[in-house]
Each structure stands twice: as structure tokens, then as C-alpha cells.
Amino acid sequence: MTTLATRPAPAGGRTGGRGGRRVAVTLAAALALLLAVLASFALGSRPLPVDQVWHALVAPDGGEASTIVRELRMPRTALGLAVGLALAVAGVLFQALTRNPLAEPRILGISAGASTGVVLAISVFGVGTLAGYVWFGIGGALLAGLLVFAVASRAREGASPVTLALVGAALDASLASVVYALLSIDARTFEEYRFWVVGGLTGRDLTVAAQVLPFVLAGLALAALVARGLDALALGDDVARGLGHRIGLVRLGGGAAAVLLTGAAVAAAGPIAFVGLAVPHLARALVGADHRWTLAVSALLGPALLLAADVIGRLVAPPGEVPAGIVTALIGAPLLAFLVRRAKVVTA
């Protein structure tokens, strides 16, 4: 019986056609991201023409347009690119590692670890700036991820998808109780945490984006290294071993990448919902299950979705704003429902 691993490639243009479709989808995703970046610079309570945006970027003159673009919109656009990319790629990794299509950055307690770090920074160490929260949030996320993998690896079956999900859920609940306990006894911490936990890009400067960028780049590099191993892992541990992959290293590398990406994104922008859940589904619907293509397209669609949500939040209630985290939830929920309805479920 011919297996999937040994079946010859179809003759003719079917493989080439699939590759051409993937390239076209990737280019379309890149164009969508470019348009989202342009909208992020141009739209808001004070709309700007494209030529003024370009002039403010390349030849700032200190005028109103230059101030708006460089001091207000450039930092949130840069952060939106980093956070959207990180959440989307982390979502792909979490879903692959746990073999759970509903997995997202909260599944392993990473977001709860970042939240705990931020709350401790405010209540215990007296940190009062977002740039200061970032380091504590990243540290909390890294410690949470390390704890989940350390506990899961001691189980009889090792760090299997089910074990990781169970340990992560338990840690998420435990850390959430710590956060709520600290918030309930300190009104100042609650007021500052409330601004961060909604999730958004406003009020951040380029310093925050620069702080998280090394973690995002490291996470992307690890994700690229394990992408082929994730394809094998989807076929099952035994098949992956038979294909020559060291599944322990694949899981470790993928988990480390997901933790770095999630920790950086959540620490900088708060726990933004649905980007890490909906974008991987959309990417797979467009380019298939090959993780190299799914990761690439998700890395483009994630920031495009987040920046679009941020722009919508600026426009719906001027002169105020709706945080991007709320808009992504409003956009992501129906998008995910639509993708699930269209998905083809194959049962044995």
C-alpha cells in the first residue's frame, strides 16, 4: 500500500499550480500588510494625505503632520508590526505543538505568566512606566513557559500535546488567581493594570518596540528552524521519528519560539485576543498545512489584522479610541466562526 510519504508527486502542473497559488497568496498578504501600514500612518482623528505621510517620514520639517506621523503613529505602527507578527506565528506554533486547532497563546499559561510579571512590577517593585513593565512581562512569560515544559517532561509520556495543554491550563488558572488577589488589595495596581490588560498599541513609544524586537527576532529564527519538523510532528510521534526527526528537539525549539514571541507581544501590548487563534486558521485555509508557508503567511496577516484593528479603533469613536484588543475580538470571533464553518472535517 502506498503511503503519503512515498507517493510520487502528481504529474503535470498540479504541484506547480499549488506552488503558484501559495506565492500569489503570500504576495497578496504582503500587499494587505503594506496597505495596513499605510492606513496606520495616514488615518486617525486627523487624516493625512499620502504625500504628507511620505514627506514626514523622509524629510520631517517639525510641522503638525511630521509630529503626528513620527511621534504618534510611527511608534504604534512599529509595535503593531512586531506584536501582530509575534502573536500570529506563536499561534501557529502552539496549534502545531499541541495538535489542537483551538490552541492560542493562553494555552500554555504564557499570557498569564506575562500578566503576573506586570502585576508584580507594579505592586511589588513600584514600576510605573510601560517600558518598565515590558521586562517583567517577558520574564514572567519565560518563567511560565519553562515551568510548563519542566513539569510536562516529567510525566510518563513526556511533554506530549495533552500533557502540555493540561499543565498549561493548570498554570493559567493558578497565575490568574495570583493576579486577581494582588489586584483586589491594591487599587493603584488595579488602575495601572486596567490600562495594560485591555490590549492595545496606544501610549507606547519606540522604546517599547525596540525592547521586544530582539525577542521577536529570536522567536522567528527558532520557528523557521523547526518548521519542517512541525510538518512531521503533525503525522504523529512515531512517524516523525521514522522520518528522522528528533521530536524532543522540535518540541523544545518550537516551544521556546512560542514562549519568546508570546512573552514579547503580551508584555508590550497586553493580551490581545484572537490574532493568535484566527490568523493561523486563515493562513492554512489559504496555503494548506505546510508549516513553512503557514508561518510565512501568518507573519504577514497577523500584523495586517492588528494594524487594521488599531485603525478601526481610531475611526469608530473620534476623538476617542477603542483599544485594538477589543476590535480584534470583534473581528476575530466572526472570522474564526466563518473559517470553522468552511473547514472540512474528516473522520476516520
Coordinates of C-alpha atoms in Angstrom, one line a residue:
M1 CA 0.0 0.0 0.0
T2 CA 1.4 3.4 -1.0
T3 CA 1.8 5.8 1.9
L4 CA 1.7 9.5 1.8
A5 CA 5.4 9.8 2.5
T6 CA 6.3 7.6 -0.6
R7 CA 3.6 8.6 -3.0
P8 CA 5.1 10.2 -6.1
A9 CA 4.2 13.8 -6.9
P10 CA 1.4 14.2 -9.4
A11 CA 2.3 14.6 -13.0
G12 CA 1.6 17.8 -14.8
G13 CA 1.0 21.2 -13.3
R14 CA -0.8 20.3 -10.1
T15 CA 2.2 20.7 -7.8
G16 CA 3.3 23.8 -9.7
G17 CA -0.2 25.2 -9.6
R18 CA -0.3 24.8 -5.8
G19 CA 3.1 26.5 -5.5
G20 CA 1.9 29.3 -7.8
R21 CA -1.2 29.8 -5.6
R22 CA 0.9 29.9 -2.5
V23 CA 3.2 32.5 -4.0
A24 CA 0.2 34.6 -5.1
V25 CA -1.4 34.3 -1.6
T26 CA 1.9 35.4 0.0
L27 CA 2.1 38.4 -2.3
A28 CA -1.5 39.3 -1.6
A29 CA -0.8 39.1 2.2
A30 CA 2.2 41.3 1.7
L31 CA 0.1 43.8 -0.1
A32 CA -2.5 43.7 2.6
L33 CA 0.2 44.4 5.2
L34 CA 1.5 47.3 3.1
L35 CA -2.0 48.8 2.9
A36 CA -2.5 48.4 6.6
V37 CA 0.8 50.1 7.4
L38 CA -0.1 53.0 5.1
A39 CA -3.5 53.3 6.7
S40 CA -1.9 53.3 10.2
F41 CA 0.2 56.3 9.2
A42 CA -2.5 58.2 7.3
L43 CA -5.8 57.6 9.2
G44 CA -6.9 58.7 12.6
S45 CA -8.7 61.7 14.2
R46 CA -6.5 63.8 11.9
P47 CA -6.4 62.2 8.5
L48 CA -3.3 62.9 6.4
P49 CA -2.7 62.6 2.6
V50 CA -0.2 60.0 1.5
D51 CA 2.2 62.7 0.2
Q52 CA 2.3 64.4 3.6
V53 CA 2.9 61.0 5.3
W54 CA 5.8 60.3 2.9
H55 CA 7.3 63.8 3.4
A56 CA 7.0 63.4 7.2
L57 CA 8.9 60.1 7.1
V58 CA 11.7 61.0 4.7
A59 CA 12.1 64.8 5.3
P60 CA 10.4 65.9 8.6
D61 CA 10.0 69.6 8.9
G62 CA 8.7 69.8 12.5
G63 CA 5.2 70.7 11.4
E64 CA 2.0 69.2 12.6
A65 CA 2.0 66.4 10.1
S66 CA 5.5 65.4 10.9
T67 CA 4.7 65.4 14.7
I68 CA 1.6 63.2 14.2
V69 CA 3.4 60.7 11.9
R70 CA 6.8 60.4 13.7
E71 CA 5.8 60.9 17.4
L72 CA 2.3 59.3 17.5
R73 CA 1.7 56.9 14.6
M74 CA 5.2 55.6 13.9
P75 CA 5.7 54.0 17.3
R76 CA 2.3 52.3 17.3
T77 CA 2.8 51.1 13.8
A78 CA 6.2 49.6 14.6
L79 CA 4.8 48.0 17.7
G80 CA 1.8 46.7 15.7
L81 CA 4.1 45.0 13.2
A82 CA 6.1 43.3 15.9
V83 CA 3.2 42.3 18.1
G84 CA 0.9 41.1 15.3
L85 CA 3.7 39.0 13.7
A86 CA 4.6 37.5 17.1
L87 CA 1.1 36.6 18.1
A88 CA 0.3 35.0 14.7
V89 CA 3.4 33.0 14.5
A90 CA 3.1 31.9 18.1
G91 CA -0.4 30.8 17.4
V92 CA 0.8 28.5 14.5
L93 CA 3.4 27.0 16.8
F94 CA 1.0 26.4 19.7
Q95 CA -1.5 24.7 17.4
A96 CA 1.2 22.5 15.9
L97 CA 2.8 21.6 19.2
T98 CA -0.5 20.7 20.9
R99 CA -2.2 19.4 17.8
N100 CA -5.1 21.5 18.9
P101 CA -6.7 23.8 16.4
L102 CA -8.1 25.9 19.2
A103 CA -4.7 26.5 20.9
E104 CA -3.5 30.1 21.2
P105 CA -1.0 32.0 23.3
R106 CA -3.0 31.4 26.5
I107 CA -3.0 27.6 26.2
L108 CA 0.3 27.1 28.0
G109 CA -0.1 29.8 30.6
I110 CA 2.3 32.1 28.8
S111 CA -0.1 35.1 28.8
A112 CA -0.9 34.5 32.5
G113 CA 2.9 34.5 33.2
A114 CA 3.3 37.8 31.5
S115 CA 0.3 39.3 33.3
T116 CA 1.7 38.1 36.6
G117 CA 5.1 39.7 35.8
V118 CA 3.4 43.0 35.0
V119 CA 1.3 43.0 38.2
L120 CA 4.3 42.2 40.3
A121 CA 6.2 45.0 38.7
I122 CA 3.5 47.5 39.6
S123 CA 2.5 46.3 43.1
V124 CA 5.8 45.0 44.5
F125 CA 8.6 46.9 42.7
G126 CA 6.7 50.1 42.1
V127 CA 7.4 50.3 38.3
G128 CA 5.2 53.0 36.8
T129 CA 6.1 53.0 33.1
L130 CA 5.2 50.7 30.3
A131 CA 8.8 50.4 29.3
G132 CA 9.5 49.1 32.7
Y133 CA 6.6 46.6 32.6
V134 CA 7.9 45.0 29.5
W135 CA 10.9 43.3 31.1
F136 CA 8.8 41.9 33.9
G137 CA 6.2 40.7 31.5
I138 CA 8.8 39.0 29.3
G139 CA 10.4 37.5 32.4
G140 CA 7.1 36.2 33.7
A141 CA 6.2 34.6 30.3
L142 CA 9.6 32.9 30.1
L143 CA 9.4 31.5 33.6
A144 CA 5.9 30.2 32.9
G145 CA 6.9 28.5 29.7
L146 CA 9.9 26.9 31.4
L147 CA 7.8 25.7 34.3
V148 CA 5.2 24.2 31.9
F149 CA 7.8 22.3 29.9
A150 CA 9.7 21.2 33.0
V151 CA 6.6 19.8 34.6
A152 CA 5.2 18.2 31.5
S153 CA 8.5 16.5 30.6
R154 CA 8.4 14.6 34.0
A155 CA 5.1 12.9 33.0
R156 CA 5.2 9.2 32.0
E157 CA 4.6 10.0 28.3
G158 CA 6.9 13.1 28.3
A159 CA 5.9 16.5 27.0
S160 CA 3.1 15.2 24.9
P161 CA 0.4 17.6 23.4
V162 CA -2.1 16.5 26.0
T163 CA 0.3 16.9 28.9
L164 CA 1.4 20.3 27.8
A165 CA -2.2 21.5 27.4
L166 CA -3.2 20.2 30.9
V167 CA -0.2 21.6 32.7
G168 CA -0.6 24.9 30.9
A169 CA -4.3 25.2 31.8
A170 CA -3.5 24.4 35.4
L171 CA -0.7 27.1 35.5
D172 CA -3.0 29.6 33.7
A173 CA -5.7 29.2 36.4
S174 CA -3.1 29.4 39.3
L175 CA -1.4 32.5 38.0
A176 CA -4.8 34.1 37.3
S177 CA -5.7 33.7 40.9
V178 CA -2.4 35.3 42.0
V179 CA -3.1 38.3 39.7
Y180 CA -6.7 38.8 41.0
A181 CA -5.5 38.5 44.6
L182 CA -2.9 41.3 44.0
L183 CA -5.4 43.5 42.2
S184 CA -8.0 43.1 44.9
I185 CA -5.8 44.5 47.6
D186 CA -4.1 47.4 45.7
A187 CA -6.2 50.0 44.0
R188 CA -3.2 51.7 42.3
T189 CA -2.1 48.4 40.8
F190 CA -5.6 47.8 39.5
E191 CA -5.8 51.2 37.9
E192 CA -2.5 50.8 36.0
Y193 CA -3.1 47.2 35.2
R194 CA -6.5 48.0 33.7
F195 CA -4.9 50.1 31.0
W196 CA -2.5 47.4 30.1
V197 CA -4.8 44.4 30.2
V198 CA -7.3 45.7 27.6
G199 CA -4.6 45.3 25.0
G200 CA -3.7 48.0 22.5
L201 CA -1.0 50.0 20.8
T202 CA -1.7 53.5 22.1
G203 CA 0.5 55.1 24.6
R204 CA 3.6 53.1 23.6
D205 CA 6.7 54.7 22.2
L206 CA 9.5 53.3 20.0
T207 CA 11.4 52.3 23.2
V208 CA 8.9 49.6 23.8
A209 CA 9.1 48.3 20.2
A210 CA 12.9 48.3 20.5
Q211 CA 12.8 46.3 23.8
V212 CA 10.7 43.5 22.4
L213 CA 12.3 43.3 18.9
P214 CA 15.3 41.0 19.9
F215 CA 12.9 38.5 21.4
V216 CA 10.6 38.6 18.4
L217 CA 13.6 38.0 16.0
A218 CA 14.9 35.2 18.2
G219 CA 11.5 33.6 18.2
L220 CA 11.2 33.9 14.4
A221 CA 14.6 32.3 13.9
L222 CA 13.7 29.3 16.0
A223 CA 10.3 29.0 14.3
A224 CA 12.0 28.9 10.9
L225 CA 14.4 26.2 12.1
V226 CA 11.6 23.8 13.4
A227 CA 9.1 24.4 10.6
R228 CA 9.9 21.2 8.7
G229 CA 9.9 19.2 11.9
L230 CA 6.4 20.5 12.7
D231 CA 5.1 19.0 9.5
A232 CA 6.5 15.6 10.6
L233 CA 5.1 16.1 14.1
A234 CA 1.6 16.5 12.7
L235 CA 1.8 13.0 11.4
G236 CA 2.4 11.6 14.9
D237 CA 5.4 11.0 17.0
D238 CA 6.2 7.5 15.6
V239 CA 6.0 8.7 12.0
A240 CA 8.1 11.8 12.8
R241 CA 10.8 9.6 14.4
G242 CA 10.7 7.3 11.4
L243 CA 11.4 10.3 9.1
G244 CA 14.5 11.1 11.1
H245 CA 13.2 14.0 13.2
R246 CA 14.2 14.4 16.9
I247 CA 10.8 15.2 18.2
G248 CA 12.1 16.3 21.6
L249 CA 14.3 19.0 20.0
V250 CA 11.4 20.0 17.7
R251 CA 9.1 20.5 20.6
L252 CA 11.7 22.3 22.6
G253 CA 12.6 24.6 19.8
G254 CA 9.0 25.3 18.9
G255 CA 8.0 25.8 22.5
A256 CA 10.9 28.2 23.1
A257 CA 10.0 30.2 20.0
A258 CA 6.3 30.4 21.0
V259 CA 7.2 31.5 24.5
L260 CA 9.6 34.2 23.3
L261 CA 7.1 35.5 20.8
T262 CA 4.1 35.4 23.2
G263 CA 6.0 36.9 26.1
A264 CA 7.3 39.8 24.0
A265 CA 3.9 40.5 22.4
V266 CA 1.8 40.3 25.6
A267 CA 4.3 42.3 27.7
A268 CA 4.4 45.1 25.2
A269 CA 0.7 45.4 24.1
G270 CA -1.3 43.4 26.7
P271 CA -3.2 40.1 26.0
I272 CA -4.7 40.9 22.6
A273 CA -7.3 38.3 21.7
F274 CA -7.9 36.2 18.5
V275 CA -4.9 37.2 16.5
G276 CA -3.0 34.1 17.6
L277 CA -6.1 32.0 17.2
A278 CA -7.8 33.2 14.0
V279 CA -4.8 34.1 11.8
P280 CA -3.3 30.5 11.7
H281 CA -6.7 29.1 10.6
L282 CA -6.9 31.8 7.8
A283 CA -3.4 31.1 6.7
R284 CA -4.0 27.3 6.5
A285 CA -7.2 27.8 4.6
L286 CA -5.2 29.9 2.0
V287 CA -2.0 27.9 1.6
G288 CA -2.5 24.5 3.2
A289 CA -0.9 22.7 6.1
D290 CA 2.8 23.1 5.1
H291 CA 4.2 25.0 8.1
R292 CA 6.8 26.9 6.2
W293 CA 4.1 28.6 4.1
T294 CA 1.6 28.8 7.0
L295 CA 4.3 30.6 9.2
A296 CA 5.2 33.0 6.4
V297 CA 1.6 34.0 5.5
S298 CA 0.7 34.2 9.2
A299 CA 3.7 36.5 9.8
L300 CA 2.2 38.9 7.2
L301 CA -1.5 38.5 8.0
G302 CA -1.0 38.9 11.8
P303 CA 0.3 42.5 11.8
A304 CA -2.1 43.4 8.9
L305 CA -5.0 42.3 11.1
L306 CA -3.7 44.1 14.2
L307 CA -2.9 47.3 12.4
A308 CA -6.3 47.3 10.7
A309 CA -8.0 46.8 14.1
D310 CA -6.0 49.7 15.5
V311 CA -7.0 51.9 12.6
I312 CA -10.7 50.9 13.0
G313 CA -10.4 51.7 16.7
R314 CA -9.3 55.2 15.9
L315 CA -12.1 55.9 13.5
V316 CA -15.2 54.5 15.1
A317 CA -15.4 56.9 18.1
P318 CA -13.5 60.1 17.4
P319 CA -11.9 61.9 19.1
G320 CA -11.6 58.9 21.5
E321 CA -10.3 55.5 20.6
V322 CA -11.4 51.9 21.0
P323 CA -8.4 49.7 22.1
A324 CA -7.1 47.4 19.4
G325 CA -7.6 44.4 21.7
I326 CA -11.4 45.0 21.7
V327 CA -11.5 45.4 18.0
T328 CA -9.6 42.2 17.3
A329 CA -12.0 40.3 19.4
L330 CA -14.9 41.8 17.5
I331 CA -13.3 41.0 14.1
G332 CA -11.7 37.7 15.1
A333 CA -14.7 36.0 16.5
P334 CA -16.9 36.1 13.4
L335 CA -13.8 35.4 11.2
L336 CA -13.0 32.3 13.2
A337 CA -16.6 31.1 13.1
F338 CA -16.6 31.6 9.3
L339 CA -13.4 29.6 8.9
V340 CA -14.7 26.8 11.1
R341 CA -17.9 26.5 9.2
R342 CA -15.9 26.2 5.9
A343 CA -13.4 23.7 7.3
K344 CA -13.6 20.2 6.1
V345 CA -13.7 17.8 9.0
V346 CA -12.5 14.3 8.1
T347 CA -13.4 11.5 10.4
A348 CA -12.0 8.0 10.4

